[in-house]
XYZ file of C-alpha atoms in Angstrom:
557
model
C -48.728 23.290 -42.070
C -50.950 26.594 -42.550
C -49.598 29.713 -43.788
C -49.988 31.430 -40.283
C -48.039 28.490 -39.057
C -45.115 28.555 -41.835
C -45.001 32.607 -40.848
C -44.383 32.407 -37.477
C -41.962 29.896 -37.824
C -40.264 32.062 -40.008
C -40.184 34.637 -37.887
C -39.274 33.013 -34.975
C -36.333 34.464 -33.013
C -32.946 32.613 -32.574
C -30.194 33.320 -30.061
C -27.332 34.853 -30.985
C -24.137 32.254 -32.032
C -22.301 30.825 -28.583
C -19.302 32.964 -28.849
C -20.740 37.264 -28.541
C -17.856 38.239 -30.034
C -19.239 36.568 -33.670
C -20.507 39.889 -34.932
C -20.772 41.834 -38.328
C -17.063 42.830 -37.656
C -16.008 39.765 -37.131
C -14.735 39.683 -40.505
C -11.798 41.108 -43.244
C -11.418 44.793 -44.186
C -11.685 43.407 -47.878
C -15.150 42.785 -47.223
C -16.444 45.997 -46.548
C -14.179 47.653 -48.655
C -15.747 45.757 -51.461
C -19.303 46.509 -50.098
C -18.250 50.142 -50.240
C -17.338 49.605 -53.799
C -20.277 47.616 -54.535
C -22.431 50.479 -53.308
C -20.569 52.955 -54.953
C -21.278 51.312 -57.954
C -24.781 50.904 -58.044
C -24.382 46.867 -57.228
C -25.095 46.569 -54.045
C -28.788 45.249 -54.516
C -27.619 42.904 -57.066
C -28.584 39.530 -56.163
C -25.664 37.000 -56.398
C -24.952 33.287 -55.319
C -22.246 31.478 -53.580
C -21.199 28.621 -52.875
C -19.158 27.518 -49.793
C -17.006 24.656 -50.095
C -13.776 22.917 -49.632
C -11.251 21.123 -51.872
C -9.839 18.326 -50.832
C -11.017 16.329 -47.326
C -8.768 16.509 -44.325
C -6.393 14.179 -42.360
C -5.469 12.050 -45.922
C -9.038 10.932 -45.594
C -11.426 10.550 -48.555
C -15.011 12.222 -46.343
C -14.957 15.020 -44.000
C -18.474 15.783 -40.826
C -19.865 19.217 -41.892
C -20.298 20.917 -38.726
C -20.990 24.908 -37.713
C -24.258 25.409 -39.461
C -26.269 26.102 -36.733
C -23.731 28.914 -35.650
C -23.936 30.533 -39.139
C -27.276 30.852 -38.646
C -27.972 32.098 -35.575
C -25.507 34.695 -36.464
C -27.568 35.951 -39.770
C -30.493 35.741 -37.891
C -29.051 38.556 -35.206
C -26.730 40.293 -37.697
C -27.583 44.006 -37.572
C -24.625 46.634 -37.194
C -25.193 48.638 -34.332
C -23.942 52.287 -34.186
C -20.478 52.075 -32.408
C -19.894 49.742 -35.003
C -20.964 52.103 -37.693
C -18.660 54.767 -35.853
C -15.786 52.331 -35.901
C -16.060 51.579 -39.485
C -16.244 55.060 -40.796
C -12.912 55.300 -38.724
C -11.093 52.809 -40.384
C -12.127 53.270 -44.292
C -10.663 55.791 -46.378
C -12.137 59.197 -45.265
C -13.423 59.884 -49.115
C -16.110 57.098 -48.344
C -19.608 58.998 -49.001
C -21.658 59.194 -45.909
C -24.493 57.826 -47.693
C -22.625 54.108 -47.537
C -22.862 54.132 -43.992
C -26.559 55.330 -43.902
C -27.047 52.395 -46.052
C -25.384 50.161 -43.707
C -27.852 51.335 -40.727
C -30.366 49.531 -42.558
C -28.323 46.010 -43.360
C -29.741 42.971 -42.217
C -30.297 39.218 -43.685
C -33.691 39.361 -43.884
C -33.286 38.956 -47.917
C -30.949 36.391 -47.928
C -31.034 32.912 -48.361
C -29.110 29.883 -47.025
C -29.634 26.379 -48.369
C -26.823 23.842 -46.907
C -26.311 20.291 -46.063
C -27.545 19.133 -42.732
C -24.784 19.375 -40.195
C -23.585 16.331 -39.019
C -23.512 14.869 -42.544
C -20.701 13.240 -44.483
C -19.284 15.338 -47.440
C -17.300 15.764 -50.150
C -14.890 18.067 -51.979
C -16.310 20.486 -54.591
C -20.472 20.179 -53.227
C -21.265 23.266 -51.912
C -21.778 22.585 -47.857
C -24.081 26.468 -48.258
C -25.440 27.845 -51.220
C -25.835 31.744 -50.002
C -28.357 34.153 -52.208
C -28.649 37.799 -51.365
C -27.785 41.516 -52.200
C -24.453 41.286 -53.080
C -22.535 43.451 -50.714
C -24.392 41.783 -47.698
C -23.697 38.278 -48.821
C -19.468 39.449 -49.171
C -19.998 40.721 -45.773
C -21.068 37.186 -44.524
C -17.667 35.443 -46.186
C -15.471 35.473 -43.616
C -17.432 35.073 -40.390
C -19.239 31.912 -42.269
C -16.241 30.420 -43.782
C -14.496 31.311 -39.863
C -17.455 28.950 -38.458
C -17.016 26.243 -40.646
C -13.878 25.589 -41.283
C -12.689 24.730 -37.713
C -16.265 22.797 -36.585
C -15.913 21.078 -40.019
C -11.893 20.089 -39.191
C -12.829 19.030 -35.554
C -15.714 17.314 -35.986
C -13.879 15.342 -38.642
C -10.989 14.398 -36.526
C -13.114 13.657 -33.912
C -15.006 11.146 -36.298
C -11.847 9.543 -37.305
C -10.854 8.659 -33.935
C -14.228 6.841 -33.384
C -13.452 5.003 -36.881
C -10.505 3.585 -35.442
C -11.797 3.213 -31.477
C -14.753 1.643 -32.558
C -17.939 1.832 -31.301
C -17.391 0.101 -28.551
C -15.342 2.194 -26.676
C -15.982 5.329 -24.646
C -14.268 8.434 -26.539
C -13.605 11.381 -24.161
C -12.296 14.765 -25.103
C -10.036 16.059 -22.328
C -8.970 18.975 -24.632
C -9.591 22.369 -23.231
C -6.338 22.636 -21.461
C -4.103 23.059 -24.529
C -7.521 23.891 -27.039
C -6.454 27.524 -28.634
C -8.172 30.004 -26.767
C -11.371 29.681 -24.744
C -13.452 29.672 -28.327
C -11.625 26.969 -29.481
C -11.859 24.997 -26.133
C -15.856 25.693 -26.295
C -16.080 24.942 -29.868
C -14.012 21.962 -29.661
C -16.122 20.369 -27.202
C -19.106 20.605 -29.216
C -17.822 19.481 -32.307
C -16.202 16.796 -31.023
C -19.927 15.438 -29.770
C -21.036 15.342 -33.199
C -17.832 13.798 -34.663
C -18.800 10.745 -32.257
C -17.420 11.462 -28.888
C -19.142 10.733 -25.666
C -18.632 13.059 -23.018
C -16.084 15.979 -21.781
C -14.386 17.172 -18.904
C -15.277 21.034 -20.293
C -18.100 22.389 -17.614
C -18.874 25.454 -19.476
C -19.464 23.160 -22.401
C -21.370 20.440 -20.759
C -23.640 23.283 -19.111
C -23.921 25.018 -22.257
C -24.570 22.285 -25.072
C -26.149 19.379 -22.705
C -22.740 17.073 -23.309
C -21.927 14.838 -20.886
C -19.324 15.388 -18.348
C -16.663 13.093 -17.253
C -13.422 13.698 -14.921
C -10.993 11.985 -12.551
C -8.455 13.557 -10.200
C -4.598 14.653 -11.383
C -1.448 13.390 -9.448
C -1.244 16.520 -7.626
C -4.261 14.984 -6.051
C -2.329 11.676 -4.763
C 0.687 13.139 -4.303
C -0.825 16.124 -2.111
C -1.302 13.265 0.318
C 1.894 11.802 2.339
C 0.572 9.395 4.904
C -3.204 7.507 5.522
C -3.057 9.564 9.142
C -4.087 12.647 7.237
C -7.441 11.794 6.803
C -9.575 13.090 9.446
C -13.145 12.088 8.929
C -12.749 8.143 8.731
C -16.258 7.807 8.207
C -18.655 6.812 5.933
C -22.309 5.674 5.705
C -23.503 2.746 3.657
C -25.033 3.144 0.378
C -28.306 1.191 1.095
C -28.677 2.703 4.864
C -27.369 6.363 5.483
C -27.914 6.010 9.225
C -25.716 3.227 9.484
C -21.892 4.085 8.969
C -18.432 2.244 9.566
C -14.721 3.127 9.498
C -13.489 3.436 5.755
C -10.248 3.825 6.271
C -10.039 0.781 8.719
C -12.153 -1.165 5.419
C -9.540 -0.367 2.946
C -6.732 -1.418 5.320
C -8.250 -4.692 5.972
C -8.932 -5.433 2.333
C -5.047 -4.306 1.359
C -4.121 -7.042 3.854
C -6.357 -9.621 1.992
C -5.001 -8.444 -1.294
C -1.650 -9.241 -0.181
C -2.688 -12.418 1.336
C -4.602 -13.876 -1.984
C -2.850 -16.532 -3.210
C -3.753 -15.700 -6.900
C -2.147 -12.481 -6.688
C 0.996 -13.970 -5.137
C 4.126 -12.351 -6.615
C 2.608 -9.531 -7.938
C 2.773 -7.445 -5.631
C 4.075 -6.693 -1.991
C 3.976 -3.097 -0.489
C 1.854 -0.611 -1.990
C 2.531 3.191 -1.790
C 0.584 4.085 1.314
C 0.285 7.624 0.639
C -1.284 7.150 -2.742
C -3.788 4.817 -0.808
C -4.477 7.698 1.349
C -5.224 9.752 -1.580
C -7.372 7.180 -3.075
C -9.275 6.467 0.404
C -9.990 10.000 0.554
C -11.312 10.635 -2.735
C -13.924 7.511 -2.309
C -14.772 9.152 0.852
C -15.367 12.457 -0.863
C -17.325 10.977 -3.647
C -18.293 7.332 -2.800
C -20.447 7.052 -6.149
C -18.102 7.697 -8.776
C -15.001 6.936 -7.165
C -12.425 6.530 -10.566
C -8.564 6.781 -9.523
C -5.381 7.638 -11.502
C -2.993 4.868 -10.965
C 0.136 5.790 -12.535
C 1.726 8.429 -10.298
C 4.037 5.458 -8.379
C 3.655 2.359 -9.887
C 0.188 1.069 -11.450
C 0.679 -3.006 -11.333
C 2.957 -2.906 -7.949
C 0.818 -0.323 -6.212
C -1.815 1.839 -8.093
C -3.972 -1.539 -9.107
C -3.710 -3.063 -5.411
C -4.780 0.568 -3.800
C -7.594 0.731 -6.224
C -9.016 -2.687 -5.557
C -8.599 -1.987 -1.755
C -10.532 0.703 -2.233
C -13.152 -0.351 -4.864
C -14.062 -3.686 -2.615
C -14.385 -1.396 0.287
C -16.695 0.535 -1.115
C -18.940 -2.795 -2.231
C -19.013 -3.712 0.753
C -20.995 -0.425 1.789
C -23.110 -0.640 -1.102
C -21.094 1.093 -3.477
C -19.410 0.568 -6.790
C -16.171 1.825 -8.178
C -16.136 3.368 -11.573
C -12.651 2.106 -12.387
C -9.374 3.427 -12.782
C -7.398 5.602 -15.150
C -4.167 5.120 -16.976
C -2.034 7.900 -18.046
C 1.400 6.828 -18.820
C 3.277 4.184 -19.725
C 2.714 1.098 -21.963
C -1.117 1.194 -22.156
C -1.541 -2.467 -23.975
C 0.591 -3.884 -21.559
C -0.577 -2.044 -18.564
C -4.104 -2.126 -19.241
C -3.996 -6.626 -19.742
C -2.169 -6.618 -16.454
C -4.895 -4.441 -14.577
C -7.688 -6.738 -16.159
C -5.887 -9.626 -14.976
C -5.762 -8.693 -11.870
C -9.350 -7.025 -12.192
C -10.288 -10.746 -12.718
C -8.212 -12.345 -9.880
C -10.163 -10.621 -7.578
C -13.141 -11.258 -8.613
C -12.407 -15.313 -8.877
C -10.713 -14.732 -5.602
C -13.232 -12.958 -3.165
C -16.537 -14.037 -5.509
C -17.235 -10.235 -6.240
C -19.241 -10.252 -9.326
C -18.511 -7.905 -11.825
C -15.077 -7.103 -10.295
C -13.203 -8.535 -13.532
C -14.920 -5.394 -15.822
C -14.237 -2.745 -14.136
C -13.450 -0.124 -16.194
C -9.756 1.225 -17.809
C -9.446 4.440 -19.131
C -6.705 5.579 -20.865
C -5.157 9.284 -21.629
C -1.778 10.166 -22.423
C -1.012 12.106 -25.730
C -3.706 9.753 -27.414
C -4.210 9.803 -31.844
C -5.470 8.183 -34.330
C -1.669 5.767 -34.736
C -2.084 5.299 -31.023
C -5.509 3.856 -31.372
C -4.552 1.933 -34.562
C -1.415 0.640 -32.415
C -3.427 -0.311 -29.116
C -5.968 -2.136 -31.425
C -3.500 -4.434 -32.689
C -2.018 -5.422 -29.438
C -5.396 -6.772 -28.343
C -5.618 -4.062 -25.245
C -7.948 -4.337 -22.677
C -8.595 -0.477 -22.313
C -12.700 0.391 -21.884
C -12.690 4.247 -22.702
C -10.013 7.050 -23.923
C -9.357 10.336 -22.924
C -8.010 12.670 -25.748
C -7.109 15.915 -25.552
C -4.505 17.822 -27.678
C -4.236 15.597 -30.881
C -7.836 15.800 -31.336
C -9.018 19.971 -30.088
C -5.625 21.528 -32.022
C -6.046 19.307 -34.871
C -2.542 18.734 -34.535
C -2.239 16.172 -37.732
C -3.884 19.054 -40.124
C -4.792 22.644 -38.647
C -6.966 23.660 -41.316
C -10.063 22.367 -43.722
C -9.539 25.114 -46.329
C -13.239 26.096 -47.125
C -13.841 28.743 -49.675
C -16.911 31.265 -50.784
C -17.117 31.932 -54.085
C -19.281 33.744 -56.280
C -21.383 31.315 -58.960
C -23.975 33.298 -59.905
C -24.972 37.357 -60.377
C -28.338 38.576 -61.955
C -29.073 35.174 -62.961
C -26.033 35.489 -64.653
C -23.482 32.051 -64.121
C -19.562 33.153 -63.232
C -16.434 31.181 -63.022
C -13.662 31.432 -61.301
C -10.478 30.036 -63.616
C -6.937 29.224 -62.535
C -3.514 27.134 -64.289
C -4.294 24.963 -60.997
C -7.467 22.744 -62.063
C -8.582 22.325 -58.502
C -9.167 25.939 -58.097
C -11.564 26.521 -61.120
C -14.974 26.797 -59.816
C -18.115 25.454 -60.489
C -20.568 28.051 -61.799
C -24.501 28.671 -62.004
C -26.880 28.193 -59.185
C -26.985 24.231 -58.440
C -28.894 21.766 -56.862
C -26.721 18.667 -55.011
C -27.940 14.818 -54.916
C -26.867 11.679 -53.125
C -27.372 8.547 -55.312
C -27.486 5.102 -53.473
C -26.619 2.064 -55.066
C -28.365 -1.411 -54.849
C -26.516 -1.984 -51.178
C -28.005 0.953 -49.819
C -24.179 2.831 -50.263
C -23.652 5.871 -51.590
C -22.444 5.993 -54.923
C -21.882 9.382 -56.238
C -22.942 12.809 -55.332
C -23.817 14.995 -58.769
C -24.105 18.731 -59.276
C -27.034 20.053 -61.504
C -27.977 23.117 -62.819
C -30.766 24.495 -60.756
C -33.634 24.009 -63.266
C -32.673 20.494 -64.534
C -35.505 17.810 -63.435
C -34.254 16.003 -60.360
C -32.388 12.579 -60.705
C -35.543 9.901 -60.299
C -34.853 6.536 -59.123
C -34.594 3.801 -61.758
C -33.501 5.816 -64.358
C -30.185 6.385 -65.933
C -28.496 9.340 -65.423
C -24.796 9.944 -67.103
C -22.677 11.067 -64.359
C -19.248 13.216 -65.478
C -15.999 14.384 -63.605
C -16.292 17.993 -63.711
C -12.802 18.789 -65.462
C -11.899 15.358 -66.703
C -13.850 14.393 -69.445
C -12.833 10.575 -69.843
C -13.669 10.085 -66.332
C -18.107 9.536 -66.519
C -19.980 6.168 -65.798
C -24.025 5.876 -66.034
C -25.505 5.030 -62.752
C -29.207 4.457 -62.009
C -29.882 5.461 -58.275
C -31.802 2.933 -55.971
C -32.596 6.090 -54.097
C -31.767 9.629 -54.696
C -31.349 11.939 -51.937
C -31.508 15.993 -52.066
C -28.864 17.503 -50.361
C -29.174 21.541 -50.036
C -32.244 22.200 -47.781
C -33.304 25.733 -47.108
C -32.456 26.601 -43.024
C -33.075 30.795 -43.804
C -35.698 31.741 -46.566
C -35.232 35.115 -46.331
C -38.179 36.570 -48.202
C -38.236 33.360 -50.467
C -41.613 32.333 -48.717
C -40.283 29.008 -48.404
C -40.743 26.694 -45.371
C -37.246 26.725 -43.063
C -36.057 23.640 -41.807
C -35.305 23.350 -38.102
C -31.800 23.389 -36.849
C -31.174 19.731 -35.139
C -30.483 19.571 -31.736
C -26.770 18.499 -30.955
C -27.754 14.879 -30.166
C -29.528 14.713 -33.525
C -26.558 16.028 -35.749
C -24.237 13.440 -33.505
C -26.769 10.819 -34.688
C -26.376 11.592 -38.217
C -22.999 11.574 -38.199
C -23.142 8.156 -36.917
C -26.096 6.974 -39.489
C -24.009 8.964 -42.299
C -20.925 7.163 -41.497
C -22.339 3.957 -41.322
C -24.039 3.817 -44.422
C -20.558 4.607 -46.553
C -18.713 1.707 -48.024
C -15.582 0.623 -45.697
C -13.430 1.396 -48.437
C -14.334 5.222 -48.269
C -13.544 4.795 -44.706
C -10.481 3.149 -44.175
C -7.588 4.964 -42.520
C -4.578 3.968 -45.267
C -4.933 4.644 -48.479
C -9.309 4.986 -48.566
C -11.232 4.519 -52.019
C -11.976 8.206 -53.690
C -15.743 8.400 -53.141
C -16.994 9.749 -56.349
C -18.175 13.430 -57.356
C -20.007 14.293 -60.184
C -21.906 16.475 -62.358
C -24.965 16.412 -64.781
C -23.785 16.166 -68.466
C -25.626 19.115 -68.825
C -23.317 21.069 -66.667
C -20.398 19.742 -67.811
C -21.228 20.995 -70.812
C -21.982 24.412 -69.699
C -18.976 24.615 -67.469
C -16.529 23.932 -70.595
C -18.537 26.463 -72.471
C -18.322 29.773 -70.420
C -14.727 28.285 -69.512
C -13.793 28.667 -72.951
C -15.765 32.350 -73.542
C -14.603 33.367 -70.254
C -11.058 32.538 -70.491
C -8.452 35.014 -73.378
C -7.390 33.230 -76.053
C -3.543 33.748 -76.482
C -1.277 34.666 -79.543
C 2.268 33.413 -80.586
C 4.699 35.819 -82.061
């Protein structure tokens, strides 16, 4: 790529982030407190690192999807403070602020900063910094919040949303029905998307299916079939066939006959006798309505003794114009049990009227759906095609937060720490660079920290990997392949080539690819394998050396 190439690319506007409201003030009063007193003190131009990153993975897991990248950066690509914004700030902090600060802040943009991160969509680990963030000090504080804001939940969601694949399987069709009880319109968007990349097929959120490209996928409600009292309501009886428009017959007089033949069948004998005619006027209408995609919720009376019967009436009227039923929906109930009794009878129809395909129609199942109710439906062999799951997986209900942190590594070339009496809160200083070593099975081994200007891991050679804080935890490992992690998605004035954000489908993709290639034991819902984080011996050493000129040496009286 030529250098007038690499420019424009650089330069190339991005949108703003999909929520407006994710602006420079989207953030804590700390931060611009501290950018005041950063200024104040002649720092402001200093040029710090940090590193954002969480602590231990979510959901009792041992690997957690990093998601919201491609938010973060659209937002540093647009951040400017505009002058109500100015005004508003010079309201709120202390009036003995100099006026100079907030001439400075006219000028404050990210166009020195740098980002390097972790492709989103990938699978990662405590402690490995998800961004590495370089800039003017005050300006990078600024960005703390409204980053760590955009992470955290897509991170959290799209994790959840990946574990609930794990345990579907990929099989089965995973639909997120969450924006009803989602917090807030932001979290019902958000939600949607994230839950695309954590594995999820489709979802019933428009907004989010117009404004990310997802699939959409919906059924009626049982205000829908219970709106309906008697078959006489339905006014337009009509409808053409599929193959021939201008040719048209009596629907309603199809799926009356077919009930009667349902109820005649001798290998559905005993199962059922009178169905709930109103409900069958609901379903009759719907098919009318939408012919093409006719699905139908089968549990507001009774789903084997009437719901089923009205569905198949239905469903083999419509093949006989040329059309084919989508399947039926299950929302209550004992879903293993109800779901084997629908594919029996799924089958019985197709045996007894020769209808190919009848017997796989498809079963969908909602209903207050988790992980446990997955792992519980697996083991009673269900017969259930696709799941619709909605407040377990967009509130996150089994964890509500990831816990993500931004913390300073690095000023004027200068490595900090962070220390604390808790060991998992000390931080890792210095500017670093993050690898993925793969093992002889093609599975990930071990990621490993290094400081910035140690040579690169190289496959086929030995490399001492150490526990950060543990010093009798370490094992050699010689990488099969080594794979850099950080990658640089905003140069700022670095001159280096950005990468380009993914598209949605491509970070869904590598959350698939990513989870695949991790051993099963890393995986597994109870009790998963600790995948294994590491740093150079280098570092180590380094880390346990400022720790111990950093940290005040006590005295006994």
């Amino acid at each position: 790529m030529d250098v007038n190439r690499v420019m424009a690319k650089k330069m190339e506007k991005l949108d703003g982030p999909t929520n407006p409201i994710v602006s420079p003030l989207l953030t804590d009063l700390y931060q611009f407190t501290m950018a005041y007193a950063y200024w104040k003190a002649g720092k402001h131009l200093e040029r710090a690192v940090f590193d954002l990153f969480f602590r231990k993975n979510p959901f009792g897991g041992e690997y957690t999807i990093f998601a919201g990248l491609e938010e973060c950066i659209r937002f540093i690509a647009n951040f400017r403070l505009e002058e109500e914004e100015i005004a508003f700030l010079r309201s709120v902090l202390p009036s003995t602020c100099d006026a100079g600060f907030f001439d400075y802040l006219e000028g404050v943009d990210c166009s020195d900063v740098e980002v390097y991160a972790i492709p989103e969509g990938s699978a990662v680990f405590p402690k490995i910094p998800l961004l590495r963030v370089e800039g003017p000090v005050a300006v990078v504080q600024i960005l703390e919040t409204p980053f760590l804001n955009l992470i955290n939940y897509g991170s959290l969601v799209a994790t959840n949303a990946a574990r609930h694949r794990m345990v579907a399987g990929k099989s089965k069709g995973l639909l997120e029905f969450g924006l009803r009880r989602a917090q807030g319109p932001d979290g019902g968007i958000s939600a949607s998307k994230y839950c695309y990349i954590g594995g999820f097929d489709a979802t019933s959120n428009i907004a989010a299916g117009k404004k990310f490209g997802i699939p959409l996928r919906g059924t009626h409600s049982h205000a829908f079939v219970s709106s309906f009292t008697s078959p006489d309501e339905i006014i337009d009886k009509v409808l053409p066939r599929c193959d021939n428009p201008d040719s048209s017959e009596d629907f309603v007089s199809l799926v009356q006959s077919w009930l009667s033949k349902l109820q005649a069948a001798d290998s559905l004998r005993g199962t059922f006798s009178e169905t709930n005619l109103s409900e069958l006027a609901a379903f009759t209408s719907y098919a009318l309505a939408l012919p093409s995609s006719f699905l139908a919720l089968v549990d507001t009376y009774d789903v084997v003794r009437s719901g089923v019967p009205n569905f198949c009436a239905v469903a083999l009227a419509l093949n006989d114009l040329g059309y084919k039923a989508n399947g039926i929906r299950l929302d209550s109930g004992d879903l293993a049990y109800l779901s084997i009794q629908a594919r029996k009878f799924f089958c019985s129809v197709e045996t007894e009227f020769g209808v190919s395909g009848f017997g796989d129609m498809k079963i969908t199942a909602s209903n207050d759906i988790n992980e446990e109710t997955l792992d519980a439906l697996n083991k009673q062999a269900h017969e259930v095609d696709a799941f619709g799951i909605g407040t377990h997986l967009v509130t996150c209900y089994a964890q509500p937060a990831l816990g993500c942190v931004f913390k300073l590594v690095e000023i004027n070339n200068q490595p900090r720490i962070k220390l604390s009496e808790d060991i998992s809160k000390v931080s890792i200083p210095c500017k670093k660079q993050c690898y993925r070593l793969y093992g002889r099975e093609g599975y990930p081994l071990v990621d490993i920290m290094t400081a910035e200007k140690e040579a690169p891991p190289k496959v086929g050679e030995r490399i001492l990997c150490r526990h950060p804080f543990n010093e009798s935890k370490r094992a050699y490992v010689v990488p099969q392949r080594v794979e850099e992690l950080l990658k640089c998605y905003w140069p700022g004035k670095s001159g280096k080539q950005r990468e380009e954000l993914p598209t949605l489908s491509e970070s869904r993709k590598r959350c698939m690819e990513q989870l695949d290639q991790m051993r099963p034991d890393h995986l597994r819902r109870l009790n998963p394998t600790p995948y294994k984080v590491s740093v150079s011996a280098e570092l180590y050493d380094f880390i346990h050396s400022l720790w111990l000129n950093e940290a005040p040496v006590g005295e006994l009286q």
